[in-house]
Amino acid sequence: MRELEDLESVGPATLADLELLSIRSVEALARQEPHALYDRLCRETGARHDVCALDVFAAAIAQARDPDLPAEQRKWWWWSRRRKAEARHARA
């Protein structure tokens, strides 16, 4: 059985954020949406977090949902590039 700390791109800071948000299992994480989780983190802490936290959540959730996710998609920076590309496309 996979644990949250087994997911790539999930380190101590993200584990602490997930604990704060009462996400304690891979199965619970798989039911989340990255933007909603990021927004909850900002509300719970009363601070705007670096948007890279959103990318880490996206990578972690994708892995939680698909244990066979391609290696490159397990890295938070893959999701960061995707988010930035989508933003550029939306502005065009």
GROMACS .gro file of N, CA and C in nm:
model
  276
    1MET      N    1   0.084  -0.118   0.000
    1MET     CA    2   0.000   0.000   0.000
    1MET      C    3   0.089   0.124   0.000
    2ARG      N    4   0.059   0.217  -0.089
    2ARG     CA    5   0.140   0.338  -0.099
    2ARG      C    6   0.105   0.437   0.011
    3GLU      N    7   0.207   0.506   0.056
    3GLU     CA    8   0.191   0.612   0.155
    3GLU      C    9   0.217   0.746   0.086
    4LEU      N   10   0.168   0.854   0.146
    4LEU     CA   11   0.189   0.987   0.088
    4LEU      C   12   0.336   1.015   0.065
    5GLU      N   13   0.422   0.976   0.159
    5GLU     CA   14   0.564   1.004   0.145
    5GLU      C   15   0.631   0.923   0.034
    6ASP      N   16   0.560   0.823  -0.021
    6ASP     CA   17   0.612   0.746  -0.133
    6ASP      C   18   0.596   0.819  -0.266
    7LEU      N   19   0.512   0.921  -0.271
    7LEU     CA   20   0.486   0.994  -0.395
    7LEU      C   21   0.602   1.088  -0.426
    8GLU      N   22   0.644   1.088  -0.551
    8GLU     CA   23   0.750   1.180  -0.592
    8GLU      C   24   0.699   1.324  -0.583
    9SER      N   25   0.789   1.415  -0.557
    9SER     CA   26   0.761   1.558  -0.543
    9SER      C   27   0.696   1.592  -0.410
   10VAL      N   28   0.670   1.492  -0.326
   10VAL     CA   29   0.610   1.517  -0.195
   10VAL      C   30   0.719   1.505  -0.089
   11GLY      N   31   0.754   1.619  -0.032
   11GLY     CA   32   0.855   1.623   0.073
   11GLY      C   33   0.793   1.663   0.205
   12PRO      N   34   0.877   1.694   0.303
   12PRO     CA   35   0.828   1.727   0.437
   12PRO      C   36   0.730   1.844   0.440
   13ALA      N   37   0.754   1.948   0.363
   13ALA     CA   38   0.665   2.064   0.365
   13ALA      C   39   0.526   2.027   0.310
   14THR      N   40   0.523   1.952   0.202
   14THR     CA   41   0.395   1.910   0.144
   14THR      C   42   0.323   1.814   0.237
   15LEU      N   43   0.397   1.724   0.300
   15LEU     CA   44   0.335   1.634   0.398
   15LEU      C   45   0.271   1.713   0.511
   16ALA      N   46   0.339   1.818   0.557
   16ALA     CA   47   0.282   1.903   0.663
   16ALA      C   48   0.157   1.975   0.613
   17ASP      N   49   0.160   2.024   0.489
   17ASP     CA   50   0.042   2.090   0.432
   17ASP      C   51  -0.075   1.993   0.422
   18LEU      N   52  -0.047   1.871   0.376
   18LEU     CA   53  -0.154   1.772   0.363
   18LEU      C   54  -0.211   1.735   0.500
   19GLU      N   55  -0.124   1.724   0.599
   19GLU     CA   56  -0.172   1.696   0.736
   19GLU      C   57  -0.263   1.809   0.784
   20LEU      N   58  -0.222   1.932   0.760
   20LEU     CA   59  -0.303   2.048   0.797
   20LEU      C   60  -0.441   2.041   0.732
   21LEU      N   61  -0.445   1.989   0.611
   21LEU     CA   62  -0.570   1.979   0.536
   21LEU      C   63  -0.643   1.847   0.561
   22SER      N   64  -0.594   1.770   0.657
   22SER     CA   65  -0.656   1.642   0.695
   22SER      C   66  -0.654   1.539   0.582
   23ILE      N   67  -0.551   1.547   0.498
   23ILE     CA   68  -0.530   1.447   0.394
   23ILE      C   69  -0.422   1.354   0.447
   24ARG      N   70  -0.460   1.231   0.480
   24ARG     CA   71  -0.367   1.141   0.548
   24ARG      C   72  -0.341   1.010   0.473
   25SER      N   73  -0.398   0.999   0.353
   25SER     CA   74  -0.377   0.876   0.276
   25SER      C   75  -0.375   0.908   0.127
   26VAL      N   76  -0.314   0.817   0.053
   26VAL     CA   77  -0.311   0.831  -0.093
   26VAL      C   78  -0.454   0.826  -0.147
   27GLU      N   79  -0.536   0.742  -0.088
   27GLU     CA   80  -0.675   0.730  -0.133
   27GLU      C   81  -0.751   0.861  -0.112
   28ALA      N   82  -0.731   0.925   0.001
   28ALA     CA   83  -0.797   1.054   0.027
   28ALA      C   84  -0.745   1.161  -0.068
   29LEU      N   85  -0.615   1.159  -0.096
   29LEU     CA   86  -0.556   1.256  -0.188
   29LEU      C   87  -0.613   1.239  -0.328
   30ALA      N   88  -0.635   1.116  -0.370
   30ALA     CA   89  -0.687   1.089  -0.505
   30ALA      C   90  -0.824   1.151  -0.528
   31ARG      N   91  -0.897   1.178  -0.422
   31ARG     CA   92  -1.031   1.237  -0.435
   31ARG      C   93  -1.029   1.389  -0.441
   32GLN      N   94  -0.912   1.448  -0.433
   32GLN     CA   95  -0.900   1.594  -0.430
   32GLN      C   96  -0.880   1.652  -0.570
   33GLU      N   97  -0.897   1.782  -0.580
   33GLU     CA   98  -0.868   1.858  -0.701
   33GLU      C   99  -0.756   1.957  -0.667
   34PRO      N  100  -0.653   1.969  -0.751
   34PRO     CA  101  -0.538   2.053  -0.717
   34PRO      C  102  -0.572   2.197  -0.680
   35HIS      N  103  -0.652   2.265  -0.762
   35HIS     CA  104  -0.683   2.406  -0.734
   35HIS      C  105  -0.762   2.421  -0.604
   36ALA      N  106  -0.857   2.332  -0.582
   36ALA     CA  107  -0.936   2.338  -0.460
   36ALA      C  108  -0.849   2.314  -0.337
   37LEU      N  109  -0.756   2.221  -0.348
   37LEU     CA  110  -0.667   2.192  -0.236
   37LEU      C  111  -0.575   2.310  -0.208
   38TYR      N  112  -0.523   2.371  -0.314
   38TYR     CA  113  -0.437   2.490  -0.300
   38TYR      C  114  -0.515   2.605  -0.236
   39ASP      N  115  -0.636   2.628  -0.283
   39ASP     CA  116  -0.719   2.735  -0.225
   39ASP      C  117  -0.748   2.710  -0.078
   40ARG      N  118  -0.775   2.585  -0.043
   40ARG     CA  119  -0.799   2.549   0.099
   40ARG      C  120  -0.675   2.576   0.183
   41LEU      N  121  -0.557   2.542   0.130
   41LEU     CA  122  -0.433   2.566   0.203
   41LEU      C  123  -0.416   2.715   0.231
   42CYS      N  124  -0.440   2.797   0.131
   42CYS     CA  125  -0.428   2.942   0.148
   42CYS      C  126  -0.528   2.994   0.251
   43ARG      N  127  -0.651   2.944   0.246
   43ARG     CA  128  -0.753   2.986   0.344
   43ARG      C  129  -0.716   2.940   0.485
   44GLU      N  130  -0.675   2.816   0.498
   44GLU     CA  131  -0.644   2.761   0.631
   44GLU      C  132  -0.527   2.832   0.697
   45THR      N  133  -0.429   2.872   0.619
   45THR     CA  134  -0.310   2.936   0.676
   45THR      C  135  -0.322   3.088   0.678
   46GLY      N  136  -0.420   3.141   0.606
   46GLY     CA  137  -0.436   3.286   0.600
   46GLY      C  138  -0.326   3.353   0.520
   47ALA      N  139  -0.262   3.279   0.432
   47ALA     CA  140  -0.152   3.332   0.352
   47ALA      C  141  -0.161   3.279   0.210
   48ARG      N  142  -0.113   3.359   0.118
   48ARG     CA  143  -0.104   3.316  -0.022
   48ARG      C  144   0.027   3.238  -0.036
   49HIS      N  145   0.018   3.112  -0.073
   49HIS     CA  146   0.136   3.027  -0.088
   49HIS      C  147   0.192   3.038  -0.229
   50ASP      N  148   0.318   3.007  -0.241
   50ASP     CA  149   0.382   3.003  -0.373
   50ASP      C  150   0.300   2.912  -0.463
   51VAL      N  151   0.278   2.955  -0.585
   51VAL     CA  152   0.195   2.879  -0.678
   51VAL      C  153   0.257   2.743  -0.711
   52CYS      N  154   0.385   2.726  -0.683
   52CYS     CA  155   0.448   2.595  -0.703
   52CYS      C  156   0.384   2.490  -0.613
   53ALA      N  157   0.324   2.530  -0.501
   53ALA     CA  158   0.253   2.436  -0.416
   53ALA      C  159   0.136   2.374  -0.494
   54LEU      N  160   0.073   2.452  -0.579
   54LEU     CA  161  -0.034   2.402  -0.665
   54LEU      C  162   0.021   2.294  -0.758
   55ASP      N  163   0.139   2.317  -0.813
   55ASP     CA  164   0.200   2.221  -0.904
   55ASP      C  165   0.237   2.092  -0.831
   56VAL      N  166   0.284   2.104  -0.709
   56VAL     CA  167   0.315   1.986  -0.627
   56VAL      C  168   0.187   1.908  -0.599
   57PHE      N  169   0.080   1.979  -0.564
   57PHE     CA  170  -0.048   1.911  -0.542
   57PHE      C  171  -0.094   1.839  -0.669
   58ALA      N  172  -0.080   1.903  -0.784
   58ALA     CA  173  -0.121   1.840  -0.910
   58ALA      C  174  -0.042   1.713  -0.936
   59ALA      N  175   0.089   1.717  -0.914
   59ALA     CA  176   0.173   1.599  -0.934
   59ALA      C  177   0.135   1.488  -0.837
   60ALA      N  178   0.113   1.524  -0.713
   60ALA     CA  179   0.079   1.424  -0.611
   60ALA      C  180  -0.057   1.361  -0.638
   61ILE      N  181  -0.154   1.443  -0.673
   61ILE     CA  182  -0.289   1.391  -0.701
   61ILE      C  183  -0.287   1.300  -0.823
   62ALA      N  184  -0.214   1.341  -0.926
   62ALA     CA  185  -0.206   1.257  -1.047
   62ALA      C  186  -0.147   1.120  -1.013
   63GLN      N  187  -0.044   1.118  -0.929
   63GLN     CA  188   0.016   0.990  -0.888
   63GLN      C  189  -0.079   0.909  -0.801
   64ALA      N  190  -0.152   0.978  -0.715
   64ALA     CA  191  -0.247   0.908  -0.628
   64ALA      C  192  -0.354   0.839  -0.712
   65ARG      N  193  -0.392   0.904  -0.819
   65ARG     CA  194  -0.496   0.847  -0.906
   65ARG      C  195  -0.443   0.740  -0.999
   66ASP      N  196  -0.316   0.750  -1.038
   66ASP     CA  197  -0.258   0.658  -1.136
   66ASP      C  198  -0.120   0.614  -1.091
   67PRO      N  199  -0.109   0.497  -1.030
   67PRO     CA  200   0.022   0.450  -0.984
   67PRO      C  201   0.121   0.425  -1.098
   68ASP      N  202   0.071   0.416  -1.221
   68ASP     CA  203   0.157   0.394  -1.337
   68ASP      C  204   0.181   0.522  -1.417
   69LEU      N  205   0.162   0.635  -1.353
   69LEU     CA  206   0.183   0.764  -1.419
   69LEU      C  207   0.325   0.771  -1.476
   70PRO      N  208   0.342   0.822  -1.598
   70PRO     CA  209   0.477   0.833  -1.654
   70PRO      C  210   0.569   0.913  -1.561
   71ALA      N  211   0.696   0.873  -1.557
   71ALA     CA  212   0.793   0.931  -1.464
   71ALA      C  213   0.800   1.083  -1.474
   72GLU      N  214   0.797   1.139  -1.594
   72GLU     CA  215   0.809   1.284  -1.606
   72GLU      C  216   0.690   1.357  -1.545
   73GLN      N  217   0.572   1.295  -1.545
   73GLN     CA  218   0.453   1.358  -1.489
   73GLN      C  219   0.448   1.348  -1.336
   74ARG      N  220   0.542   1.277  -1.277
   74ARG     CA  221   0.550   1.268  -1.131
   74ARG      C  222   0.626   1.386  -1.071
   75LYS      N  223   0.690   1.463  -1.156
   75LYS     CA  224   0.769   1.577  -1.112
   75LYS      C  225   0.682   1.703  -1.111
   76TRP      N  226   0.691   1.782  -1.006
   76TRP     CA  227   0.608   1.901  -0.995
   76TRP      C  228   0.633   1.999  -1.109
   77TRP      N  229   0.757   2.004  -1.159
   77TRP     CA  230   0.787   2.103  -1.264
   77TRP      C  231   0.720   2.068  -1.396
   78TRP      N  232   0.685   1.944  -1.419
   78TRP     CA  233   0.607   1.909  -1.538
   78TRP      C  234   0.472   1.980  -1.531
   79TRP      N  235   0.412   1.978  -1.413
   79TRP     CA  236   0.282   2.042  -1.393
   79TRP      C  237   0.294   2.194  -1.396
   80SER      N  238   0.407   2.246  -1.353
   80SER     CA  239   0.431   2.390  -1.359
   80SER      C  240   0.435   2.436  -1.505
   81ARG      N  241   0.509   2.364  -1.589
   81ARG     CA  242   0.515   2.398  -1.732
   81ARG      C  243   0.376   2.389  -1.794
   82ARG      N  244   0.301   2.287  -1.757
   82ARG     CA  245   0.165   2.271  -1.812
   82ARG      C  246   0.075   2.387  -1.770
   83ARG      N  247   0.082   2.425  -1.641
   83ARG     CA  248   0.000   2.536  -1.591
   83ARG      C  249   0.033   2.665  -1.665
   84LYS      N  250   0.162   2.691  -1.683
   84LYS     CA  251   0.206   2.814  -1.752
   84LYS      C  252   0.163   2.813  -1.898
   85ALA      N  253   0.172   2.697  -1.964
   85ALA     CA  254   0.129   2.687  -2.104
   85ALA      C  255  -0.021   2.710  -2.117
   86GLU      N  256  -0.098   2.655  -2.023
   86GLU     CA  257  -0.243   2.677  -2.026
   86GLU      C  258  -0.277   2.823  -2.004
   87ALA      N  259  -0.203   2.891  -1.917
   87ALA     CA  260  -0.226   3.032  -1.892
   87ALA      C  261  -0.194   3.115  -2.017
   88ARG      N  262  -0.085   3.081  -2.084
   88ARG     CA  263  -0.051   3.153  -2.209
   88ARG      C  264  -0.159   3.131  -2.314
   89HIS      N  265  -0.207   3.009  -2.323
   89HIS     CA  266  -0.310   2.976  -2.422
   89HIS      C  267  -0.440   3.051  -2.391
   90ALA      N  268  -0.473   3.063  -2.264
   90ALA     CA  269  -0.596   3.133  -2.223
   90ALA      C  270  -0.590   3.282  -2.255
   91ARG      N  271  -0.470   3.339  -2.251
   91ARG     CA  272  -0.454   3.482  -2.280
   91ARG      C  273  -0.453   3.511  -2.428
   92ALA      N  274  -0.425   3.410  -2.508
   92ALA     CA  275  -0.413   3.430  -2.654
   92ALA      C  276  -0.549   3.441  -2.720
   0.00000   0.00000   0.00000
